[in-house]
Coordinates of C-alpha atoms in Angstrom, one line a residue:
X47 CA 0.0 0.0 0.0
X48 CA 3.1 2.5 0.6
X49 CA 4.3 1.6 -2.5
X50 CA 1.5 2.2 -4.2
X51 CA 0.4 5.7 -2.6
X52 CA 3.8 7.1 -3.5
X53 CA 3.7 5.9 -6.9
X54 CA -0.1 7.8 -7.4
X55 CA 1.5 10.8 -5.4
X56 CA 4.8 11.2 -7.7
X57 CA 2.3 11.0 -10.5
X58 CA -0.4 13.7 -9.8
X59 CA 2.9 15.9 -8.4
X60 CA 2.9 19.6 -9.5
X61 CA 5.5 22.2 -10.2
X62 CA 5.4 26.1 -9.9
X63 CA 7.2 27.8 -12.9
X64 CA 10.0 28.8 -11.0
X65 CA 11.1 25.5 -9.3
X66 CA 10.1 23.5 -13.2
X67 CA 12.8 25.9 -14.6
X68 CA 15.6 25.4 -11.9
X69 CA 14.8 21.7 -12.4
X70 CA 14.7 21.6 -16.3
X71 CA 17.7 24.4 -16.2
X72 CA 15.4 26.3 -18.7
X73 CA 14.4 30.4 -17.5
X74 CA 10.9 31.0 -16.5
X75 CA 10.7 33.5 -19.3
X76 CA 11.7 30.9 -22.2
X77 CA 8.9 28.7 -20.6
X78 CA 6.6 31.3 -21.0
X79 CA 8.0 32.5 -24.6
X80 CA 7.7 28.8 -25.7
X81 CA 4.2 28.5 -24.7
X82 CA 2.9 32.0 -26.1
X83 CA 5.0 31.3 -29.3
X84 CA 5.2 27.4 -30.1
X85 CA 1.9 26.9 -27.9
X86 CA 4.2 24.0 -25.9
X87 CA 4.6 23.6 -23.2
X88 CA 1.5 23.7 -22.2
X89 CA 1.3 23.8 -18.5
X90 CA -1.9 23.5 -15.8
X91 CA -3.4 26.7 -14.5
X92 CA -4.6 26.8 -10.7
X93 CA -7.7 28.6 -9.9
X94 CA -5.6 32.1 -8.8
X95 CA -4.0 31.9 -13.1
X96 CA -0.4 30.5 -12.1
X97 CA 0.5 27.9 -13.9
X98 CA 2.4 24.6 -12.9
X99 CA 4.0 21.4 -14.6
X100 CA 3.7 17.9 -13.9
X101 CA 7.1 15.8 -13.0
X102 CA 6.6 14.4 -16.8
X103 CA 6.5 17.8 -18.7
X104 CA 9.6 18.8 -16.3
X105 CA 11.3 15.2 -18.0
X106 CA 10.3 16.4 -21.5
X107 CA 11.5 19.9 -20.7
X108 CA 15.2 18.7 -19.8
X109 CA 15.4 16.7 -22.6
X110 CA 14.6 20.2 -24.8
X111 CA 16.6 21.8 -22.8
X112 CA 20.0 19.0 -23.6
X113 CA 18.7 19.8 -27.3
X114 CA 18.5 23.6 -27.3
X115 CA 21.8 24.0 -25.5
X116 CA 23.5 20.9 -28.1
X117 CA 22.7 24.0 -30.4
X118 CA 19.6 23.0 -32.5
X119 CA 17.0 25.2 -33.5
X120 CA 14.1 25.5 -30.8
X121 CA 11.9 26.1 -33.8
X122 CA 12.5 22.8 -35.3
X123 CA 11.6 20.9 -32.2
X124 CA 7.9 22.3 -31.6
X125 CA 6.2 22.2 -34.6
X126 CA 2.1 22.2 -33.6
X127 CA 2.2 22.8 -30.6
X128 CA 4.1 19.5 -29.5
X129 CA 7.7 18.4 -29.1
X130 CA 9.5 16.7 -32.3
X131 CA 12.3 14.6 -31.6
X132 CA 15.0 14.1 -33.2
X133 CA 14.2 10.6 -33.3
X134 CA 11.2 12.0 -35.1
X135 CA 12.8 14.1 -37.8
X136 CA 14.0 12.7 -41.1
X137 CA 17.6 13.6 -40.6
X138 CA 20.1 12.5 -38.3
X139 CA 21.2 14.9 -35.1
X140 CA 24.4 16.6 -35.6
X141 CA 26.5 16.3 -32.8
X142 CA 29.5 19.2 -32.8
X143 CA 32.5 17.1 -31.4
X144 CA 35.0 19.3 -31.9
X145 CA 37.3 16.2 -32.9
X146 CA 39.1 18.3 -36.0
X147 CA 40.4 21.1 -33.8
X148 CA 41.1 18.9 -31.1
X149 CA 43.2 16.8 -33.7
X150 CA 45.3 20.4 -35.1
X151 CA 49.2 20.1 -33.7
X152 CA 49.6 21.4 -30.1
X153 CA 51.7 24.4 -29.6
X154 CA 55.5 23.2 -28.6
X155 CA 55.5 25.7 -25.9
X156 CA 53.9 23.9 -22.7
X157 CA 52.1 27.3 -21.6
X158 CA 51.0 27.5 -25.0
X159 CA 49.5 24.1 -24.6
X160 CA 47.6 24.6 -21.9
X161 CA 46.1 27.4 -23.4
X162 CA 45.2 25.7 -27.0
X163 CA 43.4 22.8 -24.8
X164 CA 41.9 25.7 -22.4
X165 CA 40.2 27.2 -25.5
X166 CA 38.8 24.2 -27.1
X167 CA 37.4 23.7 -24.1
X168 CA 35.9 27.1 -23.5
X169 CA 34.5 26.3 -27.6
X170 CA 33.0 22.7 -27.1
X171 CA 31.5 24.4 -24.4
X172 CA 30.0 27.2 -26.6
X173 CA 30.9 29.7 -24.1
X174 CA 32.0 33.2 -25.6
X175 CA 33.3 34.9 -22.8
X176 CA 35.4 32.0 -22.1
X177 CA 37.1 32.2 -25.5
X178 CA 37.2 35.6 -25.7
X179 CA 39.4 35.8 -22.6
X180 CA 41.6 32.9 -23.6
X181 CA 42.1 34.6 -27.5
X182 CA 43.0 37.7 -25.5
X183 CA 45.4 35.7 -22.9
X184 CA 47.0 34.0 -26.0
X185 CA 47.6 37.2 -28.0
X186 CA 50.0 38.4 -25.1
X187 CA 50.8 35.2 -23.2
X188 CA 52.1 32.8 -26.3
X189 CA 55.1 33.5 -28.5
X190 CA 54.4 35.1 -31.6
X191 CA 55.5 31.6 -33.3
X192 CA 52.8 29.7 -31.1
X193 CA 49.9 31.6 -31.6
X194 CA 48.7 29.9 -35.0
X195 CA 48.8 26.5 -33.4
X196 CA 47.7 27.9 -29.6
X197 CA 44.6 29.9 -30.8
X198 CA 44.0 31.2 -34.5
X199 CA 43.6 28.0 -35.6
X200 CA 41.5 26.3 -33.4
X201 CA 39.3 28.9 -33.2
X202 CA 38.9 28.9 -37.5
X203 CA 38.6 25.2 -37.4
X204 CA 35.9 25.2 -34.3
X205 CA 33.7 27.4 -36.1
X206 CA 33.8 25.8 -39.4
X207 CA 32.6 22.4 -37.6
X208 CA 30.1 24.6 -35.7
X209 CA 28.9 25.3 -39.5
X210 CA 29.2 22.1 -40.7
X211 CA 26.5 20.8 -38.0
X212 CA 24.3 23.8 -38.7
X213 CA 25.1 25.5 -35.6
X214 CA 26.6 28.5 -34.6
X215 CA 28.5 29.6 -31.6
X216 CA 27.6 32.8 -30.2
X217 CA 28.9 36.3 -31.1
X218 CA 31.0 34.5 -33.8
X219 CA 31.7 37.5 -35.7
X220 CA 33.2 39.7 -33.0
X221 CA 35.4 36.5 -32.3
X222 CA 36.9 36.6 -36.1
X223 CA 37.0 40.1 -35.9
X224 CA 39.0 40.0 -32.6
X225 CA 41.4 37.2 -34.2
X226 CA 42.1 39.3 -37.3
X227 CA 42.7 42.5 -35.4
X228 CA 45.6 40.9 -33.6
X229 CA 46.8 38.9 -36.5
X230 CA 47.0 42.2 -38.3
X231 CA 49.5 43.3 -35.4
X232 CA 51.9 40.5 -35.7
X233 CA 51.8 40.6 -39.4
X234 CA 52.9 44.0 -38.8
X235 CA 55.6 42.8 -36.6
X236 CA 57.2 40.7 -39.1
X237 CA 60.0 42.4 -41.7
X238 CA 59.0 43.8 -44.3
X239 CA 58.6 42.7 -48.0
X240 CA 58.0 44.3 -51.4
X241 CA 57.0 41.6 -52.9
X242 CA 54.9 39.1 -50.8
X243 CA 53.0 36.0 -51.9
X244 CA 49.4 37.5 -51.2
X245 CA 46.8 35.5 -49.8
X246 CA 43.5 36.0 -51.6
X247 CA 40.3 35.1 -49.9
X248 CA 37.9 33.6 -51.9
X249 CA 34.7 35.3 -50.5
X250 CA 35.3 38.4 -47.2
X251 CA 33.9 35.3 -44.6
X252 CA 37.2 34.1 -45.8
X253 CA 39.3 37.0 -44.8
X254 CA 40.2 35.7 -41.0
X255 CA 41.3 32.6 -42.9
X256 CA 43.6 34.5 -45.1
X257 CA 45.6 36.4 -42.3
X258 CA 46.2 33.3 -40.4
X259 CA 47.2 31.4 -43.9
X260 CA 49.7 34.6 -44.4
X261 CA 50.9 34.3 -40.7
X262 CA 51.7 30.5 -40.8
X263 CA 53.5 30.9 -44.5
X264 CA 55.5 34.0 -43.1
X265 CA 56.6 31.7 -40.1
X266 CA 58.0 28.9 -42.5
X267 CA 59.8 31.2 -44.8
X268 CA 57.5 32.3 -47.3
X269 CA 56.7 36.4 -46.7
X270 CA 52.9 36.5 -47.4
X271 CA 50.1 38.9 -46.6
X272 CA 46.3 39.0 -47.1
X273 CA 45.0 40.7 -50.0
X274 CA 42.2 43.0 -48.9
X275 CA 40.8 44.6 -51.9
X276 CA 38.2 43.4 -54.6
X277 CA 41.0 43.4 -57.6
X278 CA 43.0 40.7 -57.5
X279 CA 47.1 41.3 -57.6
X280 CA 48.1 43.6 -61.0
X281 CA 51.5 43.0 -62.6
X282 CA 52.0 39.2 -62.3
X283 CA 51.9 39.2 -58.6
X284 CA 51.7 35.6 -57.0
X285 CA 48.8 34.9 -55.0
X286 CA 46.9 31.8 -53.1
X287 CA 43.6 31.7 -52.3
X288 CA 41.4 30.2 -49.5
X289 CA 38.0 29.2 -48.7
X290 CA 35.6 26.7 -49.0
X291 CA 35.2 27.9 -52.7
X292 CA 38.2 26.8 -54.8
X293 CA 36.7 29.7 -57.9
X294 CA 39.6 28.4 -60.3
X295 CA 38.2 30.0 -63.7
X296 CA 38.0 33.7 -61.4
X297 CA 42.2 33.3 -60.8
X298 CA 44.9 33.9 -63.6
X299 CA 47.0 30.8 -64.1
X300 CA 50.0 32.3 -64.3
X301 CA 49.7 34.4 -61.2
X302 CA 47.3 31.7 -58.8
X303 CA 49.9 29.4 -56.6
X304 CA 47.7 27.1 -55.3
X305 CA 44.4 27.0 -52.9
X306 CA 43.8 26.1 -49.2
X307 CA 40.6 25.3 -47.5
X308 CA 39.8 24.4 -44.2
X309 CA 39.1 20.7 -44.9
X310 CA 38.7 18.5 -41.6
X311 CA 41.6 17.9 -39.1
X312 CA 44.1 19.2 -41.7
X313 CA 43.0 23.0 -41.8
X314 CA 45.4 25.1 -43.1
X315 CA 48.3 23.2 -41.3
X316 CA 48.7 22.3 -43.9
X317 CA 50.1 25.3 -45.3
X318 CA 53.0 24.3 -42.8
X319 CA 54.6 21.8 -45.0
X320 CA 54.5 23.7 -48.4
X321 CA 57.1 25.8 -49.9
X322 CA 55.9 28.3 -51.9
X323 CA 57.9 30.9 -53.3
X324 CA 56.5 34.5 -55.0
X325 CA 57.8 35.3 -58.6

């Protein structure tokens, strides 16, 4: 009889909002915004107007919540008014693993190191102000020579798996634009050249790509720079170009030295092992 009177009790259980979102780890107000918007969930009302949750909507709601914060689209999971599982749907989940960038060469410096493995972290993790601190600490903290390995890369190849699962990281943009701004300063460190191998990038979401191409070529003895403008290179200049889009018939033969993409594990490491040299 005990048995049984605690089963029936856990059943007919009720939630307030408040206690329903510190257990589903969800806000009050995205409950409520879900329910005016999607028209789920769709919780009880008492006779005062408050609403509550049963222990089986506050089950359904953590297993939206895993979903939501694994990066898929709220608006692809309620679709009538009820929850559609991935189980449901007609493609696969996409699960953003991260296993390219963790897979790039570590840094050789040890502090270095531990900062590279700090920031894949702090992206797996999706968390911005993480990885904004840690781009910042590498900038100052790792030698000039480490900082491809340490953070530029990662950070390139994190997002473009965050792409690949249709998903984005948040703030993305100010996170390229912080990476370029100090790639621009230690390109600006390095000795001059009249005439560098440019690095062309195939669309601007390619430009962040570009400077840290430049970068890791200038490292390995091949003076490079991005090419910033809409013209390509006049007067035979030599040039590479990166991207996802190779656009072959857009680049003279005679000037275009080869492309790079940010393919898998291999990135732009590549770049690492090539010798190219500018006419």
């Amino acid at each position: 009889m005990t048995i049984a009177a605690t089963t029936s009790q856990t059943q007919t259980e009720t939630f307030d909002i408040e206690t329903t979102s510190k257990a589903c780890g969800l806000s009050a107000g995205v409950l409520r915004m879900w329910e005016l918007r999607y028209g789920w969930p769709r919780p009880g009302r008492h006779a005062n107007g408050y609403r509550y949750f049963t222990r089986y909507q506050i089950d359904e709601l953590k297993r939206m919540s895993t979903l939501v914060k694994s990066g898929m689209l709220i608006s692809r999971l309620i679709q009538d008014g009820m929850p559609k599982w991935p189980a449901e749907m007609c493609e696969p989940v996409k699960i953003v693993t991260l296993e390219a960038t963790k897979a790039l060469p570590a840094p050789i410096d040890a502090q270095a190191r531990e900062l590279r493995d700090r920031l894949v972290e702090a992206l797996h993790t999706k968390n911005y102000g993480r990885t904004f601190e840690l781009l910042q600490r590498a900038s100052w903290e790792a030698k000039m020579a480490d900082q491809a390995t340490a953070a530029w890369l990662p950070l390139l190849v994190a997002m473009a798996e965050y792409r690949a699962c249709d998903k984005s990281f948040p703030r993305e943009d100010a996170l390229l634009s912080t990476a370029r701004d100090h790639l621009k300063g230690l390109l600006a460190r390095l000795p001059a050249c009249e005439r560098p191998l440019w690095v062309v990038p195939s669309t601007p979401e390619d430009t962040t790509l570009a400077y840290v191409t430049a970068l890791v070529m200038s490292q390995r003895g091949t003076p490079a720079r991005p090419w910033l403008w809409e013209q390509l290179p006049r007067g035979g200049a030599a040039f590479v170009s990166v991207g996802a889009e190779t656009q072959s018939d857009r680049f003279p033969k005679a000037q275009h030295r080869g492309h790079y993409t940010l393919q898998g594990a291999r990135s732009v490491v590549a770049v690492q092992s090539e010798t190219i040299q500018p006419n």
